[in-house]
Amino acid sequence: MIALEKHVVVIYPHPDDEAFGASGTITQFRQEGVPVTYLCGTLGEMGRNMGNPTFANRETLSDFRRKELIDACNVMDVELRMLGYRDKTLEFESRDEIAKHLKNILEEIEPSLVITHYPGHAVHPDHNAMGAAAIEAVKQMDPDKRPKVWAQAISHDHVKLFGEPDVINNVKPVFDQKMKTIMAHRSQAQGVLGSMNGSAEAAADLEEVAKERLGYESFYTWNFD
Amino acid sequence: MEPIHIEEVQKQLDRLANKEVYVHLETTNGAYASHFNENAYNVGAFIRNAKVNYLHGKIVGDNGTYRVGLKLDNGWVYAEGVNQWELDEQDRLLMAGHDREGRLMVALEISEQPFKN
Ligand SMILES: [Zn+2]
């Protein structure tokens, strides 16, 4: 259930995190006319997927992924800001500096909702670091002006530890749009979907794999008390 | 990138020897290895823009998988598993090893100019 928000800011570290994690929810907000801004931390410079068959290399990957990110944001019809950090290094940057960087942007945009990764439960170290910095940024805001935060957990044990997420969006009605957003990430889509399914051979029908695995997008509302 | 052509790569290794060059060396099995397979263990290492001057470099191997070693005056640079290469438009020697799904497992790159940070 998508409530009317004033403005939604999505904060993830990699081009494609938004596609796999939240593009259905983002699409639903956009259909209601809610403005959405994506703050993308890095360009995924150190990604392993180079396209299949490979068309990128370590040095050209960031240019491809920048273009893919722009295309994906056009599909979702959202504003994009690239934050300029480097893939795999976020956890080694100063958390305070990233938080300050994010806080400045949030104070400018004044969103009513922030979507980010659940720190410590988002599997990739960049996800955990970016989520922690995002939550720190919101925490440092004036409590009256704080947006809500939806934190996305990916770890296998999060339901056991925290129970079911309180926000579960069924995005199957907008799945075509989600799939289009995923496929905009041409260098990544097939590799990521393939690994979800265990093997690339079995991923012949990528769309079926995707719908089964990605038809719901769920989040925990962060508690700042 | 293209499958390694050992004579061509050797020619480039010779060209870049005995001068100050920048090296990108990397190996990874991906940040999700242990997420998708509980028996897997995440490993990875990279060094970007290490400035070295190697005495000689050599590529060895067969059956589509190769090792590259650069002998320094006080050490070594080594990569195993490279299977593709390219001399890019900036004359940088890019070598990498990919798995069957096209995912990068190892990379060794040598350039006379620093790599973009
Ligand atoms: Zn990611």
Short mmCIF file of C-alpha atoms and ligand atoms in Angstrom, two decimals:
data_model
loop_
_atom_site.label_atom_id
_atom_site.label_comp_id
_atom_site.label_asym_id
_atom_site.label_seq_id
_atom_site.Cartn_x
_atom_site.Cartn_y
_atom_site.Cartn_z
CA MET A 1 0.00 0.00 0.00
CA ILE A 2 1.62 3.19 -1.19
CA ALA A 3 0.72 6.21 0.93
CA LEU A 4 1.04 9.65 -0.53
CA GLU A 5 4.45 11.06 0.24
CA LYS A 6 5.78 14.57 -0.38
CA HIS A 7 9.09 13.41 -1.84
CA VAL A 8 10.94 10.10 -1.62
CA VAL A 9 14.75 9.87 -1.54
CA VAL A 10 16.34 6.49 -2.30
CA ILE A 11 19.92 5.99 -1.05
CA TYR A 12 21.85 2.94 -2.26
CA PRO A 13 25.52 2.48 -3.20
CA HIS A 14 25.34 0.75 -6.60
CA PRO A 15 23.71 1.29 -9.95
CA ASP A 16 21.19 -1.62 -10.01
CA ASP A 17 20.47 -1.73 -6.24
CA GLU A 18 17.48 0.50 -6.94
CA ALA A 19 16.32 -1.76 -9.80
CA PHE A 20 16.39 -5.05 -7.92
CA GLY A 21 15.46 -3.63 -4.51
CA ALA A 22 12.95 -0.87 -4.96
CA SER A 23 12.04 -0.09 -8.57
CA GLY A 24 8.52 -1.50 -8.14
CA THR A 25 7.90 0.69 -5.11
CA ILE A 26 9.48 3.67 -6.87
CA THR A 27 7.23 3.08 -9.88
CA GLN A 28 4.18 2.98 -7.63
CA PHE A 29 5.17 6.30 -6.05
CA ARG A 30 5.74 7.86 -9.46
CA GLN A 31 2.32 6.66 -10.64
CA GLU A 32 0.86 8.62 -7.73
CA GLY A 33 2.83 11.67 -8.84
CA VAL A 34 5.26 11.56 -5.89
CA PRO A 35 8.69 13.00 -6.78
CA VAL A 36 11.55 10.50 -6.27
CA THR A 37 15.28 11.24 -6.16
CA TYR A 38 17.91 8.50 -6.30
CA LEU A 39 21.21 9.22 -4.56
CA CYS A 40 23.55 6.59 -6.00
CA GLY A 41 26.77 6.24 -4.02
CA THR A 42 29.16 4.74 -6.57
CA LEU A 43 29.32 3.70 -10.20
CA GLY A 44 29.86 0.04 -9.34
CA GLU A 45 33.39 0.35 -10.74
CA MET A 46 34.50 -2.94 -9.18
CA GLY A 47 31.57 -5.06 -10.29
CA ARG A 48 32.33 -8.59 -11.49
CA ASN A 49 29.68 -8.77 -14.17
CA MET A 50 31.05 -7.47 -17.45
CA GLY A 51 28.02 -8.38 -19.54
CA ASN A 52 27.34 -11.85 -20.87
CA PRO A 53 28.94 -12.21 -23.37
CA THR A 54 31.40 -9.71 -21.88
CA PHE A 55 31.46 -6.27 -23.45
CA ALA A 56 33.02 -4.22 -20.62
CA ASN A 57 36.38 -4.42 -18.91
CA ARG A 58 37.54 -3.11 -15.53
CA GLU A 59 38.40 0.28 -17.01
CA THR A 60 35.31 0.79 -19.17
CA LEU A 61 32.80 -0.68 -16.71
CA SER A 62 32.11 2.61 -14.90
CA ASP A 63 31.20 4.39 -18.16
CA PHE A 64 28.79 1.62 -19.10
CA ARG A 65 27.27 1.59 -15.65
CA ARG A 66 26.85 5.37 -15.57
CA LYS A 67 24.88 5.16 -18.83
CA GLU A 68 22.86 2.20 -17.55
CA LEU A 69 22.05 4.09 -14.36
CA ILE A 70 20.84 7.11 -16.31
CA ASP A 71 18.72 4.85 -18.52
CA ALA A 72 17.23 3.09 -15.50
CA CYS A 73 16.36 6.41 -13.90
CA ASN A 74 14.68 7.48 -17.12
CA VAL A 75 12.64 4.27 -17.12
CA MET A 76 11.54 4.98 -13.53
CA ASP A 77 11.20 8.71 -14.26
CA VAL A 78 13.19 9.80 -11.20
CA GLU A 79 15.80 12.47 -10.53
CA LEU A 80 19.32 11.06 -10.24
CA ARG A 81 22.29 12.34 -8.27
CA MET A 82 25.60 10.47 -8.37
CA LEU A 83 27.54 10.87 -5.14
CA GLY A 84 30.99 10.03 -6.51
CA TYR A 85 32.27 7.43 -4.08
CA ARG A 86 34.17 4.37 -5.25
CA ASP A 87 32.74 0.87 -5.30
CA LYS A 88 33.95 -1.40 -2.44
CA THR A 89 35.50 1.47 -0.49
CA LEU A 90 32.48 2.99 1.29
CA GLU A 91 33.08 1.16 4.57
CA PHE A 92 36.58 2.63 4.72
CA GLU A 93 35.47 6.23 4.24
CA SER A 94 34.60 8.34 7.25
CA ARG A 95 31.00 7.48 8.19
CA ASP A 96 30.55 10.99 9.59
CA GLU A 97 31.62 12.62 6.34
CA ILE A 98 29.26 10.51 4.25
CA ALA A 99 26.47 11.21 6.75
CA LYS A 100 27.18 14.95 6.55
CA HIS A 101 27.16 14.77 2.74
CA LEU A 102 23.78 12.98 2.81
CA LYS A 103 22.34 15.27 5.49
CA ASN A 104 23.08 18.34 3.37
CA ILE A 105 21.20 16.83 0.44
CA LEU A 106 18.28 15.70 2.62
CA GLU A 107 17.96 19.17 4.16
CA GLU A 108 17.83 20.61 0.67
CA ILE A 109 15.23 18.16 -0.70
CA GLU A 110 13.19 17.79 2.51
CA PRO A 111 11.82 14.34 1.68
CA SER A 112 9.06 12.75 3.72
CA LEU A 113 10.52 9.25 3.19
CA VAL A 114 14.04 7.83 2.77
CA ILE A 115 14.63 4.31 1.44
CA THR A 116 18.01 2.70 2.13
CA HIS A 117 19.66 -0.58 3.15
CA TYR A 118 19.35 -1.99 6.66
CA PRO A 119 22.84 -1.58 8.18
CA GLY A 120 24.40 -4.90 9.12
CA HIS A 121 21.73 -6.85 7.23
CA ALA A 122 22.33 -5.90 3.62
CA VAL A 123 25.03 -8.50 2.76
CA HIS A 124 27.36 -6.28 0.69
CA PRO A 125 29.74 -4.13 2.77
CA ASP A 126 28.89 -1.07 0.64
CA HIS A 127 25.18 -1.62 1.31
CA ASN A 128 25.79 -1.81 5.04
CA ALA A 129 28.04 1.26 5.05
CA MET A 130 25.70 3.38 2.94
CA GLY A 131 22.66 2.36 4.98
CA ALA A 132 24.47 3.19 8.22
CA ALA A 133 25.51 6.60 6.90
CA ALA A 134 21.99 7.33 5.64
CA ILE A 135 20.45 6.47 9.00
CA GLU A 136 23.11 8.52 10.77
CA ALA A 137 22.31 11.47 8.49
CA VAL A 138 18.59 11.30 9.32
CA LYS A 139 19.34 10.86 13.02
CA GLN A 140 21.36 14.07 13.00
CA MET A 141 18.45 16.03 11.54
CA ASP A 142 16.12 18.11 13.64
CA PRO A 143 13.57 15.53 14.95
CA ASP A 144 10.68 17.68 13.67
CA LYS A 145 12.08 17.59 10.14
CA ARG A 146 13.16 13.96 10.01
CA PRO A 147 11.76 11.90 7.16
CA LYS A 148 10.59 8.34 7.81
CA VAL A 149 13.20 5.73 6.92
CA TRP A 150 12.42 2.40 5.26
CA ALA A 151 15.41 0.08 5.72
CA GLN A 152 15.77 -2.89 3.40
CA ALA A 153 17.30 -6.09 4.80
CA ILE A 154 18.68 -8.79 2.49
CA SER A 155 20.38 -11.13 4.97
CA HIS A 156 18.97 -14.65 5.32
CA ASP A 157 18.26 -14.28 9.04
CA HIS A 158 16.52 -10.90 9.24
CA VAL A 159 12.99 -12.31 9.56
CA LYS A 160 14.09 -14.62 12.34
CA LEU A 161 15.72 -11.71 14.17
CA PHE A 162 13.24 -8.88 13.58
CA GLY A 163 10.05 -10.58 12.42
CA GLU A 164 8.34 -9.82 9.12
CA PRO A 165 9.06 -6.36 7.70
CA ASP A 166 6.22 -3.93 8.47
CA VAL A 167 6.18 -2.61 4.88
CA ILE A 168 5.61 -5.27 2.22
CA ASN A 169 4.80 -3.90 -1.23
CA ASN A 170 3.35 -6.23 -3.82
CA VAL A 171 4.95 -4.89 -6.99
CA LYS A 172 3.69 -7.60 -9.35
CA PRO A 173 1.14 -5.16 -10.86
CA VAL A 174 4.04 -2.97 -12.05
CA PHE A 175 6.42 -5.83 -12.76
CA ASP A 176 6.87 -4.95 -16.44
CA GLN A 177 8.25 -1.62 -15.36
CA LYS A 178 10.49 -3.23 -12.74
CA MET A 179 11.84 -5.66 -15.32
CA LYS A 180 12.52 -2.80 -17.74
CA THR A 181 14.48 -1.02 -15.01
CA ILE A 182 16.49 -4.16 -14.26
CA MET A 183 17.21 -4.77 -17.94
CA ALA A 184 18.44 -1.17 -18.34
CA HIS A 185 21.45 -2.40 -16.35
CA ARG A 186 22.64 -4.35 -19.36
CA SER A 187 26.05 -5.31 -17.98
CA GLN A 188 24.57 -6.64 -14.73
CA ALA A 189 21.04 -7.94 -15.25
CA GLN A 190 21.74 -11.38 -16.62
CA GLY A 191 24.60 -12.15 -14.25
CA VAL A 192 22.68 -11.12 -11.16
CA LEU A 193 19.46 -12.89 -12.14
CA GLY A 194 21.46 -15.96 -13.11
CA SER A 195 23.21 -16.17 -9.75
CA MET A 196 19.88 -15.85 -7.93
CA ASN A 197 18.70 -18.90 -9.75
CA GLY A 198 21.82 -20.89 -8.93
CA SER A 199 23.10 -21.27 -12.46
CA ALA A 200 23.09 -19.27 -15.65
CA GLU A 201 21.86 -22.20 -17.73
CA ALA A 202 18.74 -22.54 -15.64
CA ALA A 203 18.07 -18.82 -15.92
CA ALA A 204 16.75 -19.16 -19.44
CA ASP A 205 13.53 -17.52 -18.42
CA LEU A 206 14.93 -14.58 -16.53
CA GLU A 207 11.59 -12.89 -16.18
CA GLU A 208 10.07 -15.85 -14.34
CA VAL A 209 13.03 -16.00 -11.97
CA ALA A 210 12.73 -12.30 -11.35
CA LYS A 211 9.00 -12.32 -10.69
CA GLU A 212 9.25 -15.11 -8.18
CA ARG A 213 12.18 -13.57 -6.33
CA LEU A 214 11.46 -9.89 -6.77
CA GLY A 215 7.66 -9.58 -6.84
CA TYR A 216 7.56 -8.14 -3.32
CA GLU A 217 9.69 -5.31 -1.94
CA SER A 218 9.83 -5.13 1.82
CA PHE A 219 11.23 -2.69 4.33
CA TYR A 220 11.46 -2.11 8.06
CA THR A 221 10.41 1.32 9.26
CA TRP A 222 13.40 2.53 11.25
CA ASN A 223 12.79 3.37 14.87
CA PHE A 224 14.82 6.39 16.01
CA ASP A 225 13.70 6.28 19.66
CA MET B 1 38.68 -8.17 -24.72
CA GLU B 2 39.93 -11.13 -26.71
CA PRO B 3 41.38 -14.53 -25.89
CA ILE B 4 45.03 -14.25 -24.88
CA HIS B 5 47.47 -14.26 -27.77
CA ILE B 6 50.66 -15.14 -25.96
CA GLU B 7 53.14 -13.61 -28.44
CA GLU B 8 51.21 -10.33 -28.64
CA VAL B 9 50.90 -10.03 -24.87
CA GLN B 10 54.60 -10.84 -24.44
CA LYS B 11 55.43 -8.03 -26.88
CA GLN B 12 53.45 -5.57 -24.74
CA LEU B 13 55.03 -6.83 -21.51
CA ASP B 14 58.43 -6.19 -23.10
CA ARG B 15 57.39 -2.70 -24.22
CA LEU B 16 56.33 -1.72 -20.68
CA ALA B 17 59.43 -3.12 -18.94
CA ASN B 18 62.15 -0.94 -17.44
CA LYS B 19 60.05 2.15 -17.06
CA GLU B 20 57.80 3.59 -14.39
CA VAL B 21 54.35 2.03 -14.83
CA TYR B 22 51.12 1.85 -12.86
CA VAL B 23 49.60 -1.50 -12.00
CA HIS B 24 46.04 -2.52 -11.19
CA LEU B 25 45.95 -6.04 -9.73
CA GLU B 26 42.79 -7.63 -8.49
CA THR B 27 41.20 -10.92 -7.61
CA THR B 28 37.69 -11.56 -6.35
CA ASN B 29 35.01 -14.19 -6.01
CA GLY B 30 32.31 -11.61 -5.39
CA ALA B 31 30.72 -10.05 -2.34
CA TYR B 32 27.77 -12.45 -2.56
CA ALA B 33 29.71 -15.74 -2.65
CA SER B 34 28.77 -16.80 0.86
CA HIS B 35 25.25 -15.33 0.55
CA PHE B 36 24.33 -17.64 -2.33
CA ASN B 37 26.39 -20.60 -1.13
CA GLU B 38 26.90 -21.07 2.58
CA ASN B 39 29.99 -23.20 1.96
CA ALA B 40 31.70 -20.42 0.03
CA TYR B 41 34.00 -17.88 1.59
CA ASN B 42 34.36 -14.33 0.30
CA VAL B 43 37.88 -13.47 -0.78
CA GLY B 44 39.20 -10.56 -2.77
CA ALA B 45 42.10 -8.17 -2.97
CA PHE B 46 42.97 -5.24 -5.15
CA ILE B 47 45.71 -2.70 -5.48
CA ARG B 48 45.19 0.23 -7.82
CA ASN B 49 47.90 2.50 -9.13
CA ALA B 50 50.84 0.72 -7.55
CA LYS B 51 53.85 2.39 -9.16
CA VAL B 52 56.47 -0.15 -10.20
CA ASN B 53 59.39 -0.52 -12.57
CA TYR B 54 59.82 -4.15 -13.59
CA LEU B 55 62.99 -5.68 -14.99
CA HIS B 56 61.13 -8.14 -17.15
CA GLY B 57 57.67 -9.59 -17.47
CA LYS B 58 56.61 -12.97 -18.75
CA ILE B 59 53.38 -14.68 -19.69
CA VAL B 60 53.26 -18.48 -19.38
CA GLY B 61 50.52 -21.05 -19.82
CA ASP B 62 48.37 -22.97 -22.25
CA ASN B 63 44.83 -24.27 -22.83
CA GLY B 64 43.41 -20.81 -22.48
CA THR B 65 44.63 -20.02 -18.98
CA TYR B 66 47.78 -18.09 -18.28
CA ARG B 67 50.00 -16.75 -15.54
CA VAL B 68 51.82 -13.44 -15.69
CA GLY B 69 54.82 -12.52 -13.57
CA LEU B 70 56.63 -9.20 -13.38
CA LYS B 71 60.10 -9.36 -11.80
CA LEU B 72 60.88 -6.23 -9.77
CA ASP B 73 64.32 -5.37 -8.47
CA ASN B 74 63.07 -6.25 -4.97
CA GLY B 75 59.92 -8.28 -5.45
CA TRP B 76 57.27 -9.67 -7.78
CA VAL B 77 53.86 -8.99 -9.24
CA TYR B 78 51.92 -12.18 -10.07
CA ALA B 79 48.52 -13.05 -11.49
CA GLU B 80 47.10 -16.48 -12.27
CA GLY B 81 44.06 -17.27 -14.41
CA VAL B 82 44.09 -14.49 -16.99
CA ASN B 83 42.45 -15.63 -20.22
CA GLN B 84 41.58 -12.42 -22.08
CA TRP B 85 43.47 -9.32 -23.02
CA GLU B 86 43.22 -6.00 -24.77
CA LEU B 87 45.45 -3.08 -25.61
CA ASP B 88 43.04 -0.20 -25.08
CA GLU B 89 42.98 3.15 -26.88
CA GLN B 90 45.29 4.58 -24.22
CA ASP B 91 47.86 1.82 -24.91
CA ARG B 92 47.17 0.22 -21.56
CA LEU B 93 47.72 -3.52 -21.32
CA LEU B 94 44.55 -5.00 -19.81
CA MET B 95 44.46 -8.68 -18.88
CA ALA B 96 41.65 -10.47 -17.07
CA GLY B 97 40.25 -13.89 -16.30
CA HIS B 98 36.49 -14.46 -16.46
CA ASP B 99 34.35 -17.41 -15.49
CA ARG B 100 31.88 -19.05 -17.88
CA GLU B 101 29.21 -16.45 -17.08
CA GLY B 102 31.58 -13.62 -17.95
CA ARG B 103 32.27 -12.59 -14.36
CA LEU B 104 35.69 -11.20 -13.62
CA MET B 105 37.83 -13.35 -11.32
CA VAL B 106 41.26 -11.81 -11.76
CA ALA B 107 42.68 -8.72 -13.47
CA LEU B 108 46.16 -7.40 -14.12
CA GLU B 109 46.53 -4.10 -15.92
CA ILE B 110 49.65 -2.09 -16.73
CA SER B 111 49.67 1.54 -17.82
CA GLU B 112 52.21 4.31 -18.28
CA GLN B 113 49.64 6.79 -16.92
CA PRO B 114 47.83 6.42 -13.59
CA PHE B 115 44.46 4.69 -13.77
CA LYS B 116 41.40 6.81 -13.03
CA ASN B 117 40.91 6.64 -9.29
ZN ZN C 1 24.61 -3.38 -4.50
#
